[in-house]
PDB file of C-alpha atoms in Angstrom:
ATOM      1  CA  GLU A   1      24.933 -13.506   5.105  1.00 85.00           C
ATOM      2  CA  ALA A   2      22.403 -13.959   2.316  1.00 82.00           C
ATOM      3  CA  GLN A   3      24.121 -13.193  -0.952  1.00 92.00           C
ATOM      4  CA  VAL A   4      24.732 -13.880  -4.594  1.00 95.00           C
ATOM      5  CA  THR A   5      28.395 -14.412  -5.392  1.00 96.00           C
ATOM      6  CA  GLN A   6      29.804 -13.863  -8.848  1.00 96.00           C
ATOM      7  CA  ASN A   7      33.312 -14.601 -10.023  1.00 97.00           C
ATOM      8  CA  PRO A   8      35.431 -13.137 -11.387  1.00 96.00           C
ATOM      9  CA  ARG A   9      34.749  -9.428 -10.839  1.00 95.00           C
ATOM     10  CA  TYR A  10      36.892  -8.425 -13.795  1.00 96.00           C
ATOM     11  CA  LEU A  11      37.937 -10.445 -16.816  1.00 96.00           C
ATOM     12  CA  ILE A  12      39.834  -9.576 -19.967  1.00 97.00           C
ATOM     13  CA  THR A  13      39.956 -12.270 -22.611  1.00 96.00           C
ATOM     14  CA  VAL A  14      40.610 -12.737 -26.297  1.00 97.00           C
ATOM     15  CA  THR A  15      38.115 -13.460 -29.030  1.00 97.00           C
ATOM     16  CA  GLY A  16      37.186 -17.112 -29.257  1.00 97.00           C
ATOM     17  CA  LYS A  17      38.586 -18.286 -25.931  1.00 97.00           C
ATOM     18  CA  LYS A  18      35.863 -20.075 -23.976  1.00 97.00           C
ATOM     19  CA  LEU A  19      35.086 -18.695 -20.553  1.00 97.00           C
ATOM     20  CA  THR A  20      32.717 -19.277 -17.667  1.00 98.00           C
ATOM     21  CA  VAL A  21      31.388 -16.754 -15.177  1.00 98.00           C
ATOM     22  CA  THR A  22      30.212 -18.427 -12.007  1.00 98.00           C
ATOM     23  CA  CYS A  23      27.207 -17.467  -9.899  1.00 98.00           C
ATOM     24  CA  SER A  24      26.202 -18.971  -6.591  1.00 98.00           C
ATOM     25  CA  GLN A  25      23.435 -18.091  -4.117  1.00 97.00           C
ATOM     26  CA  ASN A  26      22.933 -19.260  -0.541  1.00 96.00           C
ATOM     27  CA  MET A  27      19.247 -18.402  -0.114  1.00 93.00           C
ATOM     28  CA  ASN A  28      17.735 -21.564  -1.599  1.00 93.00           C
ATOM     29  CA  HIS A  29      16.068 -19.478  -4.322  1.00 92.00           C
ATOM     30  CA  GLU A  30      14.432 -21.288  -7.185  1.00 91.00           C
ATOM     31  CA  TYR A  31      14.752 -18.472  -9.717  1.00 91.00           C
ATOM     32  CA  MET A  32      18.099 -17.315 -11.080  1.00 93.00           C
ATOM     33  CA  SER A  33      18.874 -15.042 -13.963  1.00 94.00           C
ATOM     34  CA  TRP A  34      21.686 -13.421 -15.908  1.00 96.00           C
ATOM     35  CA  TYR A  35      21.595  -9.845 -17.196  1.00 95.00           C
ATOM     36  CA  ARG A  36      23.985  -7.736 -19.172  1.00 96.00           C
ATOM     37  CA  GLN A  37      24.172  -3.992 -18.706  1.00 94.00           C
ATOM     38  CA  ASP A  38      25.214  -1.693 -21.514  1.00 93.00           C
ATOM     39  CA  PRO A  39      25.151   2.122 -21.602  1.00 88.00           C
ATOM     40  CA  GLY A  40      21.808   3.439 -22.803  1.00 85.00           C
ATOM     41  CA  LEU A  41      20.289  -0.030 -22.956  1.00 89.00           C
ATOM     42  CA  GLY A  42      19.713  -0.755 -19.282  1.00 88.00           C
ATOM     43  CA  LEU A  43      19.664  -4.342 -18.091  1.00 90.00           C
ATOM     44  CA  ARG A  44      18.758  -6.993 -20.608  1.00 91.00           C
ATOM     45  CA  GLN A  45      18.034 -10.546 -19.618  1.00 91.00           C
ATOM     46  CA  ILE A  46      20.227 -13.231 -21.159  1.00 94.00           C
ATOM     47  CA  TYR A  47      18.919 -16.462 -19.633  1.00 94.00           C
ATOM     48  CA  TYR A  48      16.914 -17.449 -16.627  1.00 91.00           C
ATOM     49  CA  SER A  49      16.148 -20.588 -14.685  1.00 92.00           C
ATOM     50  CA  MET A  50      13.003 -21.394 -12.742  1.00 89.00           C
ATOM     51  CA  ASN A  51      14.600 -24.357 -10.974  1.00 90.00           C
ATOM     52  CA  VAL A  52      17.140 -27.142 -11.333  1.00 93.00           C
ATOM     53  CA  GLU A  53      17.410 -28.365 -14.926  1.00 92.00           C
ATOM     54  CA  VAL A  54      14.875 -25.733 -16.071  1.00 91.00           C
ATOM     55  CA  THR A  55      16.361 -22.906 -18.116  1.00 93.00           C
ATOM     56  CA  ASP A  56      15.002 -20.581 -20.770  1.00 91.00           C
ATOM     57  CA  LYS A  57      16.139 -17.800 -23.034  1.00 91.00           C
ATOM     58  CA  GLY A  58      15.747 -14.181 -22.131  1.00 89.00           C
ATOM     59  CA  ASP A  59      15.880 -11.245 -24.503  1.00 87.00           C
ATOM     60  CA  VAL A  60      19.505 -11.531 -25.674  1.00 94.00           C
ATOM     61  CA  PRO A  61      20.610 -15.201 -25.465  1.00 96.00           C
ATOM     62  CA  GLU A  62      22.756 -15.398 -28.609  1.00 96.00           C
ATOM     63  CA  GLY A  63      26.339 -16.388 -27.892  1.00 97.00           C
ATOM     64  CA  TYR A  64      25.639 -17.561 -24.345  1.00 98.00           C
ATOM     65  CA  LYS A  65      24.893 -20.843 -22.612  1.00 97.00           C
ATOM     66  CA  VAL A  66      23.819 -21.654 -19.081  1.00 97.00           C
ATOM     67  CA  SER A  67      23.277 -24.726 -16.949  1.00 96.00           C
ATOM     68  CA  ARG A  68      21.455 -25.364 -13.692  1.00 97.00           C
ATOM     69  CA  LYS A  69      22.618 -28.685 -12.310  1.00 97.00           C
ATOM     70  CA  GLU A  70      22.352 -27.575  -8.698  1.00 96.00           C
ATOM     71  CA  LYS A  71      19.937 -25.142  -7.125  1.00 96.00           C
ATOM     72  CA  ARG A  72      22.616 -22.805  -5.832  1.00 97.00           C
ATOM     73  CA  ASN A  73      24.737 -22.474  -8.987  1.00 98.00           C
ATOM     74  CA  PHE A  74      23.956 -20.894 -12.351  1.00 98.00           C
ATOM     75  CA  PRO A  75      27.105 -20.444 -14.472  1.00 98.00           C
ATOM     76  CA  LEU A  76      27.163 -18.340 -17.628  1.00 98.00           C
ATOM     77  CA  ILE A  77      29.217 -19.817 -20.434  1.00 98.00           C
ATOM     78  CA  LEU A  78      30.601 -17.979 -23.442  1.00 97.00           C
ATOM     79  CA  GLU A  79      31.770 -20.687 -25.842  1.00 95.00           C
ATOM     80  CA  SER A  80      33.415 -18.303 -28.317  1.00 97.00           C
ATOM     81  CA  PRO A  81      33.415 -14.764 -26.958  1.00 97.00           C
ATOM     82  CA  SER A  82      33.337 -11.826 -29.347  1.00 97.00           C
ATOM     83  CA  PRO A  83      34.008  -8.117 -28.750  1.00 97.00           C
ATOM     84  CA  ASN A  84      30.261  -7.325 -28.806  1.00 97.00           C
ATOM     85  CA  GLN A  85      29.960  -9.359 -25.614  1.00 98.00           C
ATOM     86  CA  THR A  86      32.083  -6.817 -23.787  1.00 98.00           C
ATOM     87  CA  SER A  87      29.719  -5.730 -21.039  1.00 97.00           C
ATOM     88  CA  LEU A  88      28.884  -5.676 -17.349  1.00 96.00           C
ATOM     89  CA  TYR A  89      27.144  -8.878 -16.293  1.00 97.00           C
ATOM     90  CA  PHE A  90      24.903  -9.427 -13.296  1.00 96.00           C
ATOM     91  CA  CYS A  91      23.550 -12.596 -11.790  1.00 96.00           C
ATOM     92  CA  ALA A  92      20.393 -12.410  -9.671  1.00 94.00           C
ATOM     93  CA  SER A  93      18.197 -14.748  -7.677  1.00 93.00           C
ATOM     94  CA  SER A  94      14.700 -14.735  -6.253  1.00 89.00           C
ATOM     95  CA  PRO A  95      12.040 -16.973  -4.769  1.00 86.00           C
ATOM     96  CA  THR A  96       9.192 -17.943  -7.066  1.00 79.00           C
ATOM     97  CA  GLY A  97       5.547 -18.623  -6.447  1.00 70.00           C
ATOM     98  CA  ILE A  98       3.472 -16.421  -4.183  1.00 69.00           C
ATOM     99  CA  GLN A  99       6.547 -15.453  -2.183  1.00 69.00           C
ATOM    100  CA  GLY A 100       8.280 -14.295  -5.324  1.00 69.00           C
ATOM    101  CA  ARG A 101       5.864 -11.529  -6.149  1.00 67.00           C
ATOM    102  CA  ASN A 102       6.844  -9.638  -2.978  1.00 70.00           C
ATOM    103  CA  TYR A 103      10.500  -9.998  -3.733  1.00 74.00           C
ATOM    104  CA  GLY A 104      12.660  -8.153  -6.162  1.00 76.00           C
ATOM    105  CA  TYR A 105      16.005  -9.731  -6.847  1.00 86.00           C
ATOM    106  CA  THR A 106      19.182 -10.183  -4.916  1.00 90.00           C
ATOM    107  CA  PHE A 107      22.002  -9.207  -7.251  1.00 92.00           C
ATOM    108  CA  GLY A 108      25.581 -10.248  -7.419  1.00 94.00           C
ATOM    109  CA  SER A 109      28.292  -7.577  -7.494  1.00 92.00           C
ATOM    110  CA  GLY A 110      28.772  -7.865 -11.234  1.00 94.00           C
ATOM    111  CA  THR A 111      31.435  -9.092 -13.647  1.00 96.00           C
ATOM    112  CA  ARG A 112      33.032  -6.644 -16.025  1.00 96.00           C
ATOM    113  CA  LEU A 113      34.047  -8.566 -19.120  1.00 97.00           C
ATOM    114  CA  THR A 114      36.254  -7.204 -21.873  1.00 97.00           C
ATOM    115  CA  VAL A 115      36.753  -9.232 -25.046  1.00 97.00           C
ATOM    116  CA  VAL A 116      39.616  -8.048 -27.263  1.00 97.00           C
TER     117      VAL A 116
ATOM    118  CA  ALA B   1       4.526  -8.744 -22.140  1.00 76.00           C
ATOM    119  CA  GLN B   2       5.543  -6.388 -19.387  1.00 84.00           C
ATOM    120  CA  SER B   3       7.574  -3.250 -19.985  1.00 89.00           C
ATOM    121  CA  VAL B   4       9.000  -0.236 -18.192  1.00 93.00           C
ATOM    122  CA  ALA B   5       9.748   3.216 -19.558  1.00 96.00           C
ATOM    123  CA  GLN B   6      12.031   5.773 -17.971  1.00 96.00           C
ATOM    124  CA  PRO B   7      11.586   8.759 -20.261  1.00 96.00           C
ATOM    125  CA  GLU B   8      14.594  10.747 -19.039  1.00 96.00           C
ATOM    126  CA  ASP B   9      18.152   9.606 -19.629  1.00 95.00           C
ATOM    127  CA  GLN B  10      19.395  12.202 -17.163  1.00 97.00           C
ATOM    128  CA  VAL B  11      17.904  14.382 -14.463  1.00 98.00           C
ATOM    129  CA  ASN B  12      19.801  17.347 -13.039  1.00 98.00           C
ATOM    130  CA  VAL B  13      18.808  18.804  -9.677  1.00 97.00           C
ATOM    131  CA  ALA B  14      20.426  21.340  -7.392  1.00 98.00           C
ATOM    132  CA  GLU B  15      21.328  20.106  -3.942  1.00 98.00           C
ATOM    133  CA  GLY B  16      18.522  20.746  -1.462  1.00 97.00           C
ATOM    134  CA  ASN B  17      15.814  20.828  -4.112  1.00 98.00           C
ATOM    135  CA  PRO B  18      13.178  18.108  -4.494  1.00 98.00           C
ATOM    136  CA  LEU B  19      13.802  15.476  -7.127  1.00 97.00           C
ATOM    137  CA  THR B  20      11.596  13.246  -9.244  1.00 98.00           C
ATOM    138  CA  VAL B  21      12.683  10.366 -11.463  1.00 98.00           C
ATOM    139  CA  LYS B  22       9.883   9.199 -13.720  1.00 98.00           C
ATOM    140  CA  CYS B  23       8.765   5.661 -14.472  1.00 98.00           C
ATOM    141  CA  THR B  24       5.763   4.228 -16.298  1.00 97.00           C
ATOM    142  CA  TYR B  25       4.962   0.563 -16.685  1.00 95.00           C
ATOM    143  CA  SER B  26       2.840  -1.925 -18.539  1.00 92.00           C
ATOM    144  CA  VAL B  27       1.943  -5.321 -17.083  1.00 86.00           C
ATOM    145  CA  SER B  28      -0.927  -7.786 -17.085  1.00 82.00           C
ATOM    146  CA  GLY B  29      -2.609  -8.100 -13.733  1.00 80.00           C
ATOM    147  CA  ASN B  30      -1.440  -6.427 -10.567  1.00 80.00           C
ATOM    148  CA  PRO B  31       1.938  -4.716 -10.816  1.00 85.00           C
ATOM    149  CA  TYR B  32       4.784  -5.322  -8.415  1.00 88.00           C
ATOM    150  CA  LEU B  33       7.101  -2.344  -8.801  1.00 93.00           C
ATOM    151  CA  PHE B  34      10.654  -1.739  -7.671  1.00 94.00           C
ATOM    152  CA  TRP B  35      13.348   0.901  -7.701  1.00 96.00           C
ATOM    153  CA  TYR B  36      17.042   0.062  -7.662  1.00 95.00           C
ATOM    154  CA  VAL B  37      20.070   2.341  -7.456  1.00 95.00           C
ATOM    155  CA  GLN B  38      23.514   1.736  -8.890  1.00 94.00           C
ATOM    156  CA  TYR B  39      26.506   3.741  -7.716  1.00 91.00           C
ATOM    157  CA  PRO B  40      29.613   3.868  -9.921  1.00 85.00           C
ATOM    158  CA  ASN B  41      31.429   0.531 -10.128  1.00 79.00           C
ATOM    159  CA  ARG B  42      28.889  -1.093  -7.851  1.00 82.00           C
ATOM    160  CA  GLY B  43      26.063  -3.572  -8.173  1.00 85.00           C
ATOM    161  CA  LEU B  44      22.352  -2.806  -7.935  1.00 90.00           C
ATOM    162  CA  GLN B  45      20.920  -1.964  -4.559  1.00 91.00           C
ATOM    163  CA  PHE B  46      17.250  -2.258  -3.662  1.00 90.00           C
ATOM    164  CA  LEU B  47      15.596   1.064  -2.761  1.00 94.00           C
ATOM    165  CA  LEU B  48      11.912   0.373  -2.372  1.00 93.00           C
ATOM    166  CA  LYS B  49       8.968  -1.597  -3.684  1.00 92.00           C
ATOM    167  CA  TYR B  50       5.233  -1.352  -4.184  1.00 92.00           C
ATOM    168  CA  ILE B  51       3.217  -4.518  -3.735  1.00 86.00           C
ATOM    169  CA  THR B  52      -0.160  -3.363  -2.449  1.00 81.00           C
ATOM    170  CA  GLY B  53      -1.624  -0.873  -0.018  1.00 83.00           C
ATOM    171  CA  ASP B  54      -0.671   2.784   0.307  1.00 87.00           C
ATOM    172  CA  ASN B  55       0.171   4.506  -2.926  1.00 92.00           C
ATOM    173  CA  LEU B  56       3.100   6.326  -1.316  1.00 95.00           C
ATOM    174  CA  VAL B  57       5.918   3.942  -0.552  1.00 94.00           C
ATOM    175  CA  LYS B  58       8.889   4.903   1.594  1.00 94.00           C
ATOM    176  CA  GLY B  59      12.304   3.366   1.092  1.00 92.00           C
ATOM    177  CA  SER B  60      15.984   3.690   1.841  1.00 90.00           C
ATOM    178  CA  TYR B  61      18.012   6.916   2.018  1.00 92.00           C
ATOM    179  CA  GLY B  62      14.922   9.125   2.319  1.00 95.00           C
ATOM    180  CA  PHE B  63      13.486   8.121  -1.053  1.00 97.00           C
ATOM    181  CA  GLU B  64       9.820   7.503  -1.665  1.00 97.00           C
ATOM    182  CA  ALA B  65       7.746   6.561  -4.672  1.00 97.00           C
ATOM    183  CA  GLU B  66       4.198   7.290  -5.654  1.00 96.00           C
ATOM    184  CA  PHE B  67       2.133   4.594  -7.329  1.00 96.00           C
ATOM    185  CA  ASN B  68      -0.576   5.877  -9.655  1.00 95.00           C
ATOM    186  CA  LYS B  69      -2.680   3.105 -11.132  1.00 92.00           C
ATOM    187  CA  SER B  70      -4.647   5.254 -13.553  1.00 93.00           C
ATOM    188  CA  GLN B  71      -1.493   6.724 -15.040  1.00 95.00           C
ATOM    189  CA  THR B  72       0.459   3.447 -14.712  1.00 95.00           C
ATOM    190  CA  SER B  73       3.300   5.366 -13.112  1.00 97.00           C
ATOM    191  CA  PHE B  74       5.678   4.813 -10.230  1.00 97.00           C
ATOM    192  CA  HIS B  75       7.780   7.968  -9.911  1.00 98.00           C
ATOM    193  CA  LEU B  76      10.687   8.100  -7.495  1.00 98.00           C
ATOM    194  CA  LYS B  77      10.883  11.184  -5.292  1.00 98.00           C
ATOM    195  CA  LYS B  78      12.927  12.784  -2.574  1.00 98.00           C
ATOM    196  CA  PRO B  79      12.061  16.060  -0.820  1.00 97.00           C
ATOM    197  CA  SER B  80      15.638  17.360  -0.577  1.00 97.00           C
ATOM    198  CA  ALA B  81      18.402  16.044  -2.820  1.00 97.00           C
ATOM    199  CA  LEU B  82      21.939  15.320  -1.655  1.00 97.00           C
ATOM    200  CA  VAL B  83      25.067  15.264  -3.796  1.00 96.00           C
ATOM    201  CA  SER B  84      25.526  11.663  -2.634  1.00 95.00           C
ATOM    202  CA  ASP B  85      22.245  10.740  -4.358  1.00 96.00           C
ATOM    203  CA  SER B  86      23.988  11.068  -7.712  1.00 97.00           C
ATOM    204  CA  ALA B  87      23.754   7.619  -9.284  1.00 97.00           C
ATOM    205  CA  LEU B  88      21.982   5.541 -11.914  1.00 96.00           C
ATOM    206  CA  TYR B  89      18.407   4.623 -11.023  1.00 97.00           C
ATOM    207  CA  PHE B  90      16.414   1.723 -12.440  1.00 96.00           C
ATOM    208  CA  CYS B  91      12.700   1.148 -12.270  1.00 96.00           C
ATOM    209  CA  ALA B  92      11.492  -2.450 -12.606  1.00 93.00           C
ATOM    210  CA  VAL B  93       8.205  -4.320 -12.798  1.00 90.00           C
ATOM    211  CA  ARG B  94       7.430  -7.894 -11.934  1.00 83.00           C
ATOM    212  CA  GLY B  95       4.339  -9.634 -13.171  1.00 71.00           C
ATOM    213  CA  TYR B  96       2.593 -12.484 -11.469  1.00 63.00           C
ATOM    214  CA  SER B  97       0.860 -14.854 -13.817  1.00 56.00           C
ATOM    215  CA  GLY B  98      -0.647 -17.194 -11.262  1.00 50.00           C
ATOM    216  CA  GLY B  99       1.784 -19.925 -12.114  1.00 48.00           C
ATOM    217  CA  GLY B 100       4.495 -18.074 -10.306  1.00 50.00           C
ATOM    218  CA  ALA B 101       6.291 -14.784 -10.242  1.00 54.00           C
ATOM    219  CA  ASP B 102       7.627 -13.676 -13.582  1.00 64.00           C
ATOM    220  CA  GLY B 103      11.019 -12.154 -14.053  1.00 76.00           C
ATOM    221  CA  LEU B 104      11.822  -8.518 -13.422  1.00 84.00           C
ATOM    222  CA  THR B 105      11.760  -6.216 -16.420  1.00 87.00           C
ATOM    223  CA  PHE B 106      13.921  -3.120 -16.087  1.00 91.00           C
ATOM    224  CA  GLY B 107      13.775   0.322 -17.582  1.00 93.00           C
ATOM    225  CA  LYS B 108      16.860   1.703 -19.300  1.00 94.00           C
ATOM    226  CA  GLY B 109      17.881   3.707 -16.285  1.00 95.00           C
ATOM    227  CA  THR B 110      18.052   7.405 -15.416  1.00 97.00           C
ATOM    228  CA  HIS B 111      21.238   9.165 -14.432  1.00 96.00           C
ATOM    229  CA  LEU B 112      20.521  11.447 -11.508  1.00 97.00           C
ATOM    230  CA  ILE B 113      23.020  14.260 -11.102  1.00 97.00           C
ATOM    231  CA  ILE B 114      22.839  16.450  -8.021  1.00 97.00           C
ATOM    232  CA  GLN B 115      24.738  19.697  -8.375  1.00 96.00           C
ATOM    233  CA  PRO B 116      26.252  21.330  -5.277  1.00 94.00           C
TER     234      PRO B 116
END
């Protein structure tokens, strides 16, 4: 089954304790992206990657890091989490190029992160 | 830069009545438009998309959307609402800059509440 897999689904952590949210896709998509969803603000893009070793900032990158060492994986790293990073996070993937314009995204199921 | 506006935070409709969820967009070049739905504690599910062709697009669960180029709108519609349609709806636009498909930009979402 074609899918984007995020782990964990739920995470409660303390301020300053480094964490990683994993994202993996099995569709050989070039494009991957991380969003956070907050009430009244919709989905805001954190980082995206056009392909292996190619990443770029989205609209709200502060406090986050990403890496794209393999095509299928795109982990989101919070080096020193703070309470304002409490949110619902989604990973998504898509083809690029001409094929990409006909394609929305395939989303993961989401990770609900609480930083206390 | 591309953008999406969903002017209503919440739309209330009585069951059995027609519903409309509004969306306007701004993008360079041809727009590729999408609607997603999010049920409570779930990820985002694809509803429908407009790429080219007929201005009336049909999607999942009886939803349809009307593309209006002159008004830069892509309103979501359903002839007869069900209580089970109650959810959070996101409109999104994807540009295509020739070098490849750009990322999806989302609106802030509209809560659709169907009253029995």
